[in-house]
Coordinates of C-alpha atoms and ligand atoms in Angstrom, one line a residue:
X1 CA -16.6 21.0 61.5
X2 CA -13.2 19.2 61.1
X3 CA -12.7 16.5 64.2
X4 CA -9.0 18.4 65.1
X5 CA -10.2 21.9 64.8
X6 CA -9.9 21.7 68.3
X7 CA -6.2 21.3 68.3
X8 CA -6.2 25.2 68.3
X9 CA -5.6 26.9 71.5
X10 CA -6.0 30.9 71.9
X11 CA -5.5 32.5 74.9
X12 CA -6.1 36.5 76.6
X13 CA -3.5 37.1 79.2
X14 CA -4.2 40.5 80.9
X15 CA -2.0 42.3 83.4
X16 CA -4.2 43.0 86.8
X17 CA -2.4 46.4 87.2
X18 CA -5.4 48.5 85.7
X19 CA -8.9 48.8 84.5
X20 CA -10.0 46.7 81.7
X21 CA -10.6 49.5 78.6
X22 CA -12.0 49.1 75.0
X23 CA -8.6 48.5 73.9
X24 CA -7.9 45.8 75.5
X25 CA -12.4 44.3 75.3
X26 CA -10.9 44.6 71.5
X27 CA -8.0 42.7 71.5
X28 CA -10.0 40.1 74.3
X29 CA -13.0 39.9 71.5
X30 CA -11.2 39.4 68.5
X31 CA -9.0 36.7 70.3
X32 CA -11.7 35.2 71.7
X33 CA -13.7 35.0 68.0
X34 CA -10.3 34.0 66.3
X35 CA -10.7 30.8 68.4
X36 CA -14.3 30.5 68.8
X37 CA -14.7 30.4 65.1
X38 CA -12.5 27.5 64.8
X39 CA -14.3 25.9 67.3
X40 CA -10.6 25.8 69.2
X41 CA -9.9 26.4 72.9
X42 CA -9.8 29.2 74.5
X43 CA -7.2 30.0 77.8
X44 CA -7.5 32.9 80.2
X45 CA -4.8 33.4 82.0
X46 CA -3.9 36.4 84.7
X47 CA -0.7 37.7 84.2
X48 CA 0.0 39.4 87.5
X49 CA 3.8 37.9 87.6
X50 CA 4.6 41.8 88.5
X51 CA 3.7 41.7 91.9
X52 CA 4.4 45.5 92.4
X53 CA 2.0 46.8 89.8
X54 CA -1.2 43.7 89.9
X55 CA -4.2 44.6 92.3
X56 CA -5.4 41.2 93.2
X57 CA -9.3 43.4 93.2
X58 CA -8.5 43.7 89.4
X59 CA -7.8 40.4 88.9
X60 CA -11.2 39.3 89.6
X61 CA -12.7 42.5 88.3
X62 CA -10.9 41.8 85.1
X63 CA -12.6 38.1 84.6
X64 CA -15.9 40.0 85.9
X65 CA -15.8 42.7 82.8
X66 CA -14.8 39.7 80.1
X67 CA -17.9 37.6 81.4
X68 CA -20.3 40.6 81.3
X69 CA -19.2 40.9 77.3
X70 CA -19.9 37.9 76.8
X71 CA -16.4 35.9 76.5
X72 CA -16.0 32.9 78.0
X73 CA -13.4 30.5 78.3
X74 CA -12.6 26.5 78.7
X75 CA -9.3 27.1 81.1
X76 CA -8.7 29.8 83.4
X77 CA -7.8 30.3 86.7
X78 CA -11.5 30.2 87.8
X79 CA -12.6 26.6 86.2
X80 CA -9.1 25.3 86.2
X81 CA -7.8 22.9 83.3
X82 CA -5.3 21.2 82.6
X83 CA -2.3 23.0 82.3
X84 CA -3.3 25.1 85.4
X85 CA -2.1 26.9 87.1
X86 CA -3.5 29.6 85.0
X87 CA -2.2 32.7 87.3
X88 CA 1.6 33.6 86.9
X89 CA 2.2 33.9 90.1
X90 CA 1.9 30.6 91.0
X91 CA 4.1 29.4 88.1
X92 CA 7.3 30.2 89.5
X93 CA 8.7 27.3 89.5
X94 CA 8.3 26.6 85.8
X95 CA 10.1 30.1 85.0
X96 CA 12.9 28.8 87.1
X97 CA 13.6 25.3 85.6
X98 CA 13.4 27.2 82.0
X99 CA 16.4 29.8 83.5
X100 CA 17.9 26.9 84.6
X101 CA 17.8 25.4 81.2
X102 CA 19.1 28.7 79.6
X103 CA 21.6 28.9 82.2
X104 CA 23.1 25.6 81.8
X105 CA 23.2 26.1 78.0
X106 CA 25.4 29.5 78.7
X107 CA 22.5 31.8 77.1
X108 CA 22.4 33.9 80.0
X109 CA 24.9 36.4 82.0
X110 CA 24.9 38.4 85.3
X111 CA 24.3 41.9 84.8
X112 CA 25.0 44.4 87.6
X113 CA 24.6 48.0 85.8
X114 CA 22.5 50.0 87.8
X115 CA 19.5 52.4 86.7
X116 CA 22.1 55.1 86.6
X117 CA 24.2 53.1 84.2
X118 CA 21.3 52.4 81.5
X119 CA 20.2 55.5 81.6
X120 CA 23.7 56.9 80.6
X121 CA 23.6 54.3 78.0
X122 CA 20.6 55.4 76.6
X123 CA 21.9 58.6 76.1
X124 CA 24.0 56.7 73.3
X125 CA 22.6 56.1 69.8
X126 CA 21.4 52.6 70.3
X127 CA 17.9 51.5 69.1
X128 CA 14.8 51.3 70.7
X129 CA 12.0 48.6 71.9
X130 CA 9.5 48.8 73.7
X131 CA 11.6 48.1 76.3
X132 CA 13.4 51.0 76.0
X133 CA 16.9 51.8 74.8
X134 CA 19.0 48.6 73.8
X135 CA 21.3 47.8 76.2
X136 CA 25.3 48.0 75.1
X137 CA 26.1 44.5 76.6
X138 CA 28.6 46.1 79.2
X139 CA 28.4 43.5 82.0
X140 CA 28.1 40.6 78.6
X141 CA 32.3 41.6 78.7
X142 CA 33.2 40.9 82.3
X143 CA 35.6 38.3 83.2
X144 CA 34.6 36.1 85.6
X145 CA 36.6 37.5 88.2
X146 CA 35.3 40.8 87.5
X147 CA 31.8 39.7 87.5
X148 CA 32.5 37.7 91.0
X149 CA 33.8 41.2 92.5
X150 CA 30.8 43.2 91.6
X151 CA 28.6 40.3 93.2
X152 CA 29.7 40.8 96.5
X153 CA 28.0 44.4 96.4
X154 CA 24.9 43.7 94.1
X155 CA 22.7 41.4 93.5
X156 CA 22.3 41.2 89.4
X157 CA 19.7 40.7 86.9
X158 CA 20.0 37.7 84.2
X159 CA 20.2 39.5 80.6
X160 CA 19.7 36.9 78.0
X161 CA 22.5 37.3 74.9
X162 CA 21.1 37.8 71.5
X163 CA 23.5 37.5 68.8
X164 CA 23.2 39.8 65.8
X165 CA 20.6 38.4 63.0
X166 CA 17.8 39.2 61.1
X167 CA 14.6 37.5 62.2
X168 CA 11.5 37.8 59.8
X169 CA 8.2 36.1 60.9
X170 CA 4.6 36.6 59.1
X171 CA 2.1 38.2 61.5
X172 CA -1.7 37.1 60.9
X173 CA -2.5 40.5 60.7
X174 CA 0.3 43.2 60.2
X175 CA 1.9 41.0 57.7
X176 CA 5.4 39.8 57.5
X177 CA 7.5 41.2 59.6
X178 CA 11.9 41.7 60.1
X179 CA 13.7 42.8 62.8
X180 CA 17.1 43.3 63.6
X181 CA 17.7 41.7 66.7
X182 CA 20.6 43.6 67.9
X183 CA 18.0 46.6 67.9
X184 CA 16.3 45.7 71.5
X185 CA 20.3 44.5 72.7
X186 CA 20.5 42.0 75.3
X187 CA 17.5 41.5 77.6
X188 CA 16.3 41.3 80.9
X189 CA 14.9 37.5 81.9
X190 CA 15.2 37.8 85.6
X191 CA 15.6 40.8 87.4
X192 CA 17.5 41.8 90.1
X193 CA 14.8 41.7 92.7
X194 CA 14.0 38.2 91.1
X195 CA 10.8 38.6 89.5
X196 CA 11.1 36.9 86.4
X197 CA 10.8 38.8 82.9
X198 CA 7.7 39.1 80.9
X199 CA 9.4 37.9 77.4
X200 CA 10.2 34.7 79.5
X201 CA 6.5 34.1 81.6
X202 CA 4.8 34.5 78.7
X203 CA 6.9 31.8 76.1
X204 CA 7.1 29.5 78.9
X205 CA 3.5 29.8 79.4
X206 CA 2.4 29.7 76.1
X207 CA 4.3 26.4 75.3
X208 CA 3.3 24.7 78.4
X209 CA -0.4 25.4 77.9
X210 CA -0.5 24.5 74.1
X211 CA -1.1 27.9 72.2
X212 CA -1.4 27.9 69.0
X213 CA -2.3 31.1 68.5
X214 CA -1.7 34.4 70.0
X215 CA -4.0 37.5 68.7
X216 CA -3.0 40.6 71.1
X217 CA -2.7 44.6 70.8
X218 CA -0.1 45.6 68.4
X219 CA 1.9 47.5 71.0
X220 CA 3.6 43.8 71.7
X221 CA 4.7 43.3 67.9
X222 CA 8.2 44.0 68.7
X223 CA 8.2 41.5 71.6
X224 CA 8.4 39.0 68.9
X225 CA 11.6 38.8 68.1
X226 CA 13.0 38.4 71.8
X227 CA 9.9 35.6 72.1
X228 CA 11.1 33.7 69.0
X229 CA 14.4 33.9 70.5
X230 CA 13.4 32.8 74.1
X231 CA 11.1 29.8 72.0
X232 CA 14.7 28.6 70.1
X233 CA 16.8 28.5 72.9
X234 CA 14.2 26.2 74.8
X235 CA 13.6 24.4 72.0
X236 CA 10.0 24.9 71.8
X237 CA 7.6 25.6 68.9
X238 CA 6.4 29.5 68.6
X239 CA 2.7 29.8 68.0
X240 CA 1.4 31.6 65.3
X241 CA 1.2 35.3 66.0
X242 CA -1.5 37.8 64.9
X243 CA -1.4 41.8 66.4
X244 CA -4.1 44.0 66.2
X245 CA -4.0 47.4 65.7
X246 CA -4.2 49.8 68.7
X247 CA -6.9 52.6 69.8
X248 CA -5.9 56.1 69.1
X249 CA -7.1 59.1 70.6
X250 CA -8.2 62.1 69.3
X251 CA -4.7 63.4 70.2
X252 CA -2.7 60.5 68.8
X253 CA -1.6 58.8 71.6
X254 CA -2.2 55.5 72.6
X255 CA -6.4 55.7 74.1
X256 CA -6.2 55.4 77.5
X257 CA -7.9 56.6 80.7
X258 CA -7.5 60.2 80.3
X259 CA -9.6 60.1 77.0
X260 CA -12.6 59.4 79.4
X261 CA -15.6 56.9 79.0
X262 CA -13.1 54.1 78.0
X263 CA -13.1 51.9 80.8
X264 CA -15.1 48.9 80.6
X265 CA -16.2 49.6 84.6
X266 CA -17.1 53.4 83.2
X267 CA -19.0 52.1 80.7
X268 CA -21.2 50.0 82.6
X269 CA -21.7 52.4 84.9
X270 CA -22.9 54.9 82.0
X271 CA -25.6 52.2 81.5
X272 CA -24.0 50.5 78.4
X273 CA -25.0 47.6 77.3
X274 CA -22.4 44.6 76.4
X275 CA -24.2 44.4 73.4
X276 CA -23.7 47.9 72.3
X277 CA -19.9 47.5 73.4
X278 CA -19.3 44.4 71.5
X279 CA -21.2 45.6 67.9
X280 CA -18.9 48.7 68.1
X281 CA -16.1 46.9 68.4
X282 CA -17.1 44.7 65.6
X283 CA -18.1 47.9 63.6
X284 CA -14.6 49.8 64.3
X285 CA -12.9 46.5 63.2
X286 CA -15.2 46.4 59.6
X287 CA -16.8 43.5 60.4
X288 CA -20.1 45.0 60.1
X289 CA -21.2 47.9 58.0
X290 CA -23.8 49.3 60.5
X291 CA -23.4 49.6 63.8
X292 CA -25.5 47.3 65.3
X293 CA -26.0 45.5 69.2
X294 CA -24.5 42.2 69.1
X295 CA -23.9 39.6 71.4
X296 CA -20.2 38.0 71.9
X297 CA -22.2 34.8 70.1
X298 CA -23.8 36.8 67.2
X299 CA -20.2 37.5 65.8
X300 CA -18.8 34.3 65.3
X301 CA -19.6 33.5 62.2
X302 CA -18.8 37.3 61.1
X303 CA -15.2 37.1 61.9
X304 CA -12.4 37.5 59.3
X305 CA -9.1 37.8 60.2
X306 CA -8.5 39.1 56.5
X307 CA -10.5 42.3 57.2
X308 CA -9.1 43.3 60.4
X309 CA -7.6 46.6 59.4
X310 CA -3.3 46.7 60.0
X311 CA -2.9 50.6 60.9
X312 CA -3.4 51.7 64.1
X313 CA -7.3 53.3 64.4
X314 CA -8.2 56.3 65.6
X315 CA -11.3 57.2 68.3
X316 CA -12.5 60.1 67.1
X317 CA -15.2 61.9 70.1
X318 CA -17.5 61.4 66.8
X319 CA -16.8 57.5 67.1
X320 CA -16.6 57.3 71.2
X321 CA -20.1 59.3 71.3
X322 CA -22.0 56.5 69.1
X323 CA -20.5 54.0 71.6
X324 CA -22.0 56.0 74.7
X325 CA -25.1 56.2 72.6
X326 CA -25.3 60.5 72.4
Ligands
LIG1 N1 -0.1 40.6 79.8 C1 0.1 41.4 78.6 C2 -0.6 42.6 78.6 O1 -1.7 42.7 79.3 C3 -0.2 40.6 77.4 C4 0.7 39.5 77.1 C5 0.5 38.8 75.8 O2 -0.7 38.8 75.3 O3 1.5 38.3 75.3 O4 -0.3 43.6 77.9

């Protein structure tokens, strides 16, 4: 074991505003292992920074599920650490001074369109992120006195300006990637209501608690672009990134609650074991040939980030039944 191996830092930041499913026990595990194997440090932090959708029940619920399949981690917002707090919302005031920051160096811009407005403008050909529909950069155009006018009746969001470039970055697992940043437009950091952005939370986050690697679900792959964008403005360093491919269903859409038997609460109610969880996951990701039990522990020394497949993977009922063990 090397003495600075534990230099790296991983992290799982889930969103309190549902049930834990094997989606997201897949992208926890294989972070979790990425780090682990390295004999890093690994960071759990709660990401319930949108106070309208996070259930503070799921919060706990959440850490409750990841300890029962056998994760564990050395900073969190149950044991603390050193870069705490390790919940969102109680990080405000670091998302402020980094708007502050960007604000001062002229990276940011009132925006006052209203739903109305962008949904007109996503009638127009414009790309699309996950987002949604690039915005045109209307309100980017308004004078000052303009822009002082429409104050007086609305409170605006804070878009962040991205100038036209291509931005190309390797991704541990989906390989190297390109974007054209004009395709997601100008975005959101702080919204009108004031709750701050997740692109933003999440790069300030990540630089203040020393990631050096993210491993998440590959519906966040085009999140990138805006993050390394965010990370340059700051002037901080961008972690290494590595996305893995999402559950499909036997419909092919994204696997989610309707699919059944998916949730990580359904599934211990069925009587599943986490060993039967967690050898299934590491069976669906080809890290094992046979589908075997294994604890969280067991599959250290089996993980590969070279054999983690890159296309998205679809649950079959054929695959979900040898999970439930029928
Ligand atoms: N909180 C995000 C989610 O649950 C993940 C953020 C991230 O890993 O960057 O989808």
């Amino acid at each position: 074991m090397s003495t600075n191996t534990r230099l790296v830092r991983g992290r799982f930041a889930p969103t309190p505003s549902g049930e834990l499913h094997i989606g997201n026990a897949w992208a926890a595990l294989l972070s979790w292992l990425q780090i682990r194997s390295l004999d890093g440090t690994f960071v759990l932090r709660m990401e319930d920074i949108d106070t309208q959708r996070a259930r503070p029940h799921l919060a706990s619920q959440i850490l409750d599920d990841l300890y029962w399949l056998g994760l564990d981690w050395d900073e969190g917002p149950d044991v603390g650490g050193p870069y705490g707090p390790y919940t969102q919302s109680e990080r405000i005031e670091y998302y402020e001074e980094a708007l502050k920051q960007l604000e001062d160096q002229g990276c940011l811009y009132p925006c006052y369109c209203s739903r109305a407005d962008l949904l007109a403008a996503a009638r127009a050909p414009h790309g699309l992120s996950s987002e949604g529909p690039a915005y045109p950069g209307t309100c980017r155009l308004l004078t000052p006195d303009e822009a002082a006018c429409k104050s007086l009746v609305k409170q605006p969001s804070l878009r962040f300006k991205v100038d036209h470039e291509l931005l190309s970055f390797q991704d541990g697992i989906a390989g190297r990637q390109q974007f054209d940043t004009a395709s997601g437009g100008d975005f959101i950091v702080r919204r009108a209501d004031g709750m701050i952005s997740y692109q933003l939370a999440v790069v300030v986050d990540d630089d203040h608690m020393h990631i050096t690697d993210v491993l998440r679900g590959a519906d966040l792959l085009d999140s990138v672009p805006r993050q390394l964008m965010l990370y340059r403005a700051l002037g901080m360093h961008a972690p290494a990134f590595a996305h893995v491919p999402l559950f499909m269903g036997p419909d092919g859409k994204r696997l989610a609650k309707r699919h059944g038997g998916t949730s990580l609460a359904a599934l211990r109610e069925m009587g599943t074991a986490p060993e039967q969880l967690v050898g299934w996951l590491m069976w669906i990701a080809g890290l094992t040939e046979e589908l075997v039990p294994l604890t969280a522990k067991e599959c250290i020394p089996l993980f590969d980030m070279d054999k983690l497949p890159s296309e998205s993977i679809l649950i079959t009922d054929e695959k979900l039944s040898r999970l439930h063990g029928s």
